[in-house]
Coordinates of C-alpha atoms in Angstrom, one line a residue:
X1 CA 163.5 295.7 39.0
X2 CA 160.3 294.4 37.4
X3 CA 159.6 292.2 40.4
X4 CA 159.7 295.3 42.7
X5 CA 157.3 297.2 40.4
X6 CA 154.9 294.3 40.3
X7 CA 155.2 293.9 44.1
X8 CA 154.4 297.6 44.6
X9 CA 151.4 297.5 42.2
X10 CA 150.0 294.4 44.0
X11 CA 150.3 296.1 47.4
X12 CA 148.5 299.2 46.0
X13 CA 145.7 297.0 44.6
X14 CA 145.3 294.9 47.7
X15 CA 145.2 298.0 50.0
X16 CA 142.6 299.7 47.8
X17 CA 140.3 296.8 48.1
X18 CA 140.2 297.1 51.9
X19 CA 139.4 300.9 52.0
X20 CA 136.3 301.3 49.9
X21 CA 133.3 298.9 50.1
X22 CA 132.1 297.5 46.8
X23 CA 129.5 299.5 44.9
X24 CA 127.0 296.6 45.1
X25 CA 127.3 296.5 48.9
X26 CA 126.5 300.3 49.1
X27 CA 123.5 300.0 46.8
X28 CA 122.2 297.0 48.6
X29 CA 122.5 298.7 52.0
X30 CA 120.6 301.8 50.7
X31 CA 117.8 299.5 49.3
X32 CA 117.5 297.7 52.7
X33 CA 117.3 301.1 54.5
X34 CA 114.6 302.3 52.1
X35 CA 112.6 299.1 52.5
X36 CA 112.8 299.1 56.3
X37 CA 111.4 302.6 56.3
X38 CA 108.4 301.4 54.2
X39 CA 107.5 298.5 56.5
X40 CA 103.9 299.2 57.9
X41 CA 103.7 300.0 61.6
X42 CA 101.1 297.3 62.1
X43 CA 103.6 294.7 60.9
X44 CA 106.0 295.3 63.8
X45 CA 103.5 296.6 66.4
X46 CA 100.5 294.4 66.2
X47 CA 97.1 295.9 67.1
X48 CA 95.5 294.6 70.3
X49 CA 91.9 293.7 71.0
X50 CA 90.5 291.4 73.7
X51 CA 88.2 289.6 71.2
X52 CA 90.8 289.2 68.4
X53 CA 94.1 287.6 67.7
X54 CA 96.3 289.4 65.2
X55 CA 99.1 288.0 63.1
X56 CA 101.4 289.5 60.4
X57 CA 103.4 288.0 57.6
X58 CA 105.7 289.2 54.9
X59 CA 107.1 287.8 51.7
X60 CA 109.0 288.8 48.5
X61 CA 108.4 287.3 45.1
X62 CA 108.6 288.2 41.5
X63 CA 104.9 287.8 41.1
X64 CA 102.4 290.0 43.0
X65 CA 99.9 287.2 43.8
X66 CA 102.7 284.9 44.9
X67 CA 104.1 287.5 47.3
X68 CA 100.6 288.0 48.8
X69 CA 99.9 284.3 49.0
X70 CA 103.2 283.5 50.8
X71 CA 102.8 286.5 53.2
X72 CA 99.3 285.2 54.0
X73 CA 100.7 281.7 54.6
X74 CA 103.4 283.1 56.9
X75 CA 100.8 285.0 58.9
X76 CA 98.6 281.9 59.1
X77 CA 101.5 279.9 60.5
X78 CA 102.1 282.6 63.1
X79 CA 98.4 282.7 63.9
X80 CA 98.3 278.9 64.4
X81 CA 101.4 279.2 66.7
X82 CA 99.6 281.9 68.8
X83 CA 96.5 279.8 69.1
X84 CA 98.1 276.4 69.9
X85 CA 101.8 276.5 69.6
X86 CA 103.9 274.4 71.9
X87 CA 107.5 275.1 72.7
X88 CA 109.9 272.6 74.2
X89 CA 113.2 274.0 75.4
X90 CA 116.2 272.6 77.3
X91 CA 119.3 274.4 78.5
X92 CA 122.4 272.6 79.8
X93 CA 125.2 274.4 81.5
X94 CA 128.6 273.1 82.5
X95 CA 131.1 275.0 84.5
X96 CA 134.6 273.6 85.2
X97 CA 137.5 274.9 87.2
X98 CA 140.9 274.1 85.7
X99 CA 144.1 274.6 87.8
X100 CA 144.5 275.8 91.4
X101 CA 144.5 279.1 93.3
X102 CA 146.0 282.0 91.3
X103 CA 146.5 280.0 88.1
X104 CA 142.9 278.7 88.1
X105 CA 140.6 279.4 85.2
X106 CA 136.9 278.6 84.6
X107 CA 135.6 277.0 81.5
X108 CA 131.9 277.5 80.8
X109 CA 129.9 275.5 78.3
X110 CA 126.3 276.3 77.5
X111 CA 123.9 274.3 75.2
X112 CA 120.4 275.3 74.4
X113 CA 118.0 273.4 72.2
X114 CA 114.4 274.6 71.4
X115 CA 111.7 273.1 69.3
X116 CA 108.5 274.8 68.4
X117 CA 105.6 272.6 67.3
X118 CA 102.4 273.7 65.6
X119 CA 100.2 270.6 64.9
X120 CA 96.9 270.7 63.1
X121 CA 95.6 274.1 64.4
X122 CA 92.4 275.1 62.7
X123 CA 92.6 278.8 61.7
X124 CA 89.6 278.8 59.3
X125 CA 87.6 281.9 59.7
X126 CA 90.5 284.4 59.8
X127 CA 90.1 287.6 57.8
X128 CA 92.7 289.9 56.2
X129 CA 92.7 293.3 57.9
X130 CA 95.6 294.9 56.1
X131 CA 97.6 294.4 52.9
X132 CA 100.5 296.6 51.8
X133 CA 102.6 295.9 48.7
X134 CA 105.8 297.7 47.9
X135 CA 108.4 297.4 45.1
X136 CA 111.6 295.6 46.2
X137 CA 114.0 295.9 43.3
X138 CA 112.4 293.9 40.5
X139 CA 110.1 292.0 42.9
X140 CA 107.0 292.7 45.1
X141 CA 107.2 292.7 48.9
X142 CA 103.8 292.0 50.5
X143 CA 102.9 292.7 54.1
X144 CA 99.7 291.0 55.4
X145 CA 97.8 291.5 58.7
X146 CA 95.3 288.8 59.7
X147 CA 92.7 289.0 62.4
X148 CA 90.9 286.1 64.0
X149 CA 87.9 286.6 66.2
X150 CA 86.8 284.5 69.2
X151 CA 83.3 284.4 67.7
X152 CA 84.5 283.0 64.4
X153 CA 86.6 280.4 66.2
X154 CA 83.5 279.3 68.1
X155 CA 81.4 279.0 64.9
X156 CA 84.1 277.1 63.1
X157 CA 84.6 274.7 66.0
X158 CA 80.8 274.2 66.4
X159 CA 80.5 273.4 62.7
X160 CA 83.3 270.9 62.8
X161 CA 81.7 269.1 65.7
X162 CA 78.4 269.1 63.9
X163 CA 80.0 267.7 60.8
X164 CA 81.5 264.9 62.7
X165 CA 78.1 264.2 64.4
X166 CA 79.6 263.9 67.9
X167 CA 76.4 264.9 69.6
X168 CA 72.7 264.0 69.3
X169 CA 70.2 266.5 67.8
X170 CA 69.0 267.5 71.3
X171 CA 72.5 268.4 72.4
X172 CA 73.0 270.4 69.2
X173 CA 69.9 272.5 70.0
X174 CA 71.2 273.2 73.5
X175 CA 74.7 274.0 72.1
X176 CA 73.2 276.4 69.4
X177 CA 71.3 278.2 72.2
X178 CA 74.4 278.5 74.4
X179 CA 76.7 279.7 71.5
X180 CA 74.2 282.2 70.2
X181 CA 74.2 283.9 73.5
X182 CA 78.0 284.1 73.4
X183 CA 78.2 285.5 69.9
X184 CA 75.5 288.2 70.3

């Protein structure tokens, strides 16, 4: 008799677990929904401008400055990828027929490998256009929007060349004249 009662109680307990999601799951889902509603529009829908490149980044950390720093670093990595990212990708497909006529079946195999490389891209000269910080539980969630202008990129590149002394002084005078007409 005791075995039957124990068996019934175990069935009740097991079936109860499958009906109601755990309280932590419900709270976490509500927190995620609230956070998604607070994401700035510029984070998901980047501004556009012919003379600018925009990049956004986000991060969560227990320290405000750390959250901002990591979000900025993430945005800089995306900016470098936009400027000079290289993507290698390969897809292999294999289709095999097994059996004959009515009993035949097809087996399909698909493999895809992708590699994104960002190597030594100079993003000096970017500026922060937007910064939003929201509470995320007991942490800070930072959203950063960076902008990078073609004019700043030209100045940075010119200064790097000048520092490396790749041209004579006469050529630098000519380059300064040419780049000043671009940036004005």
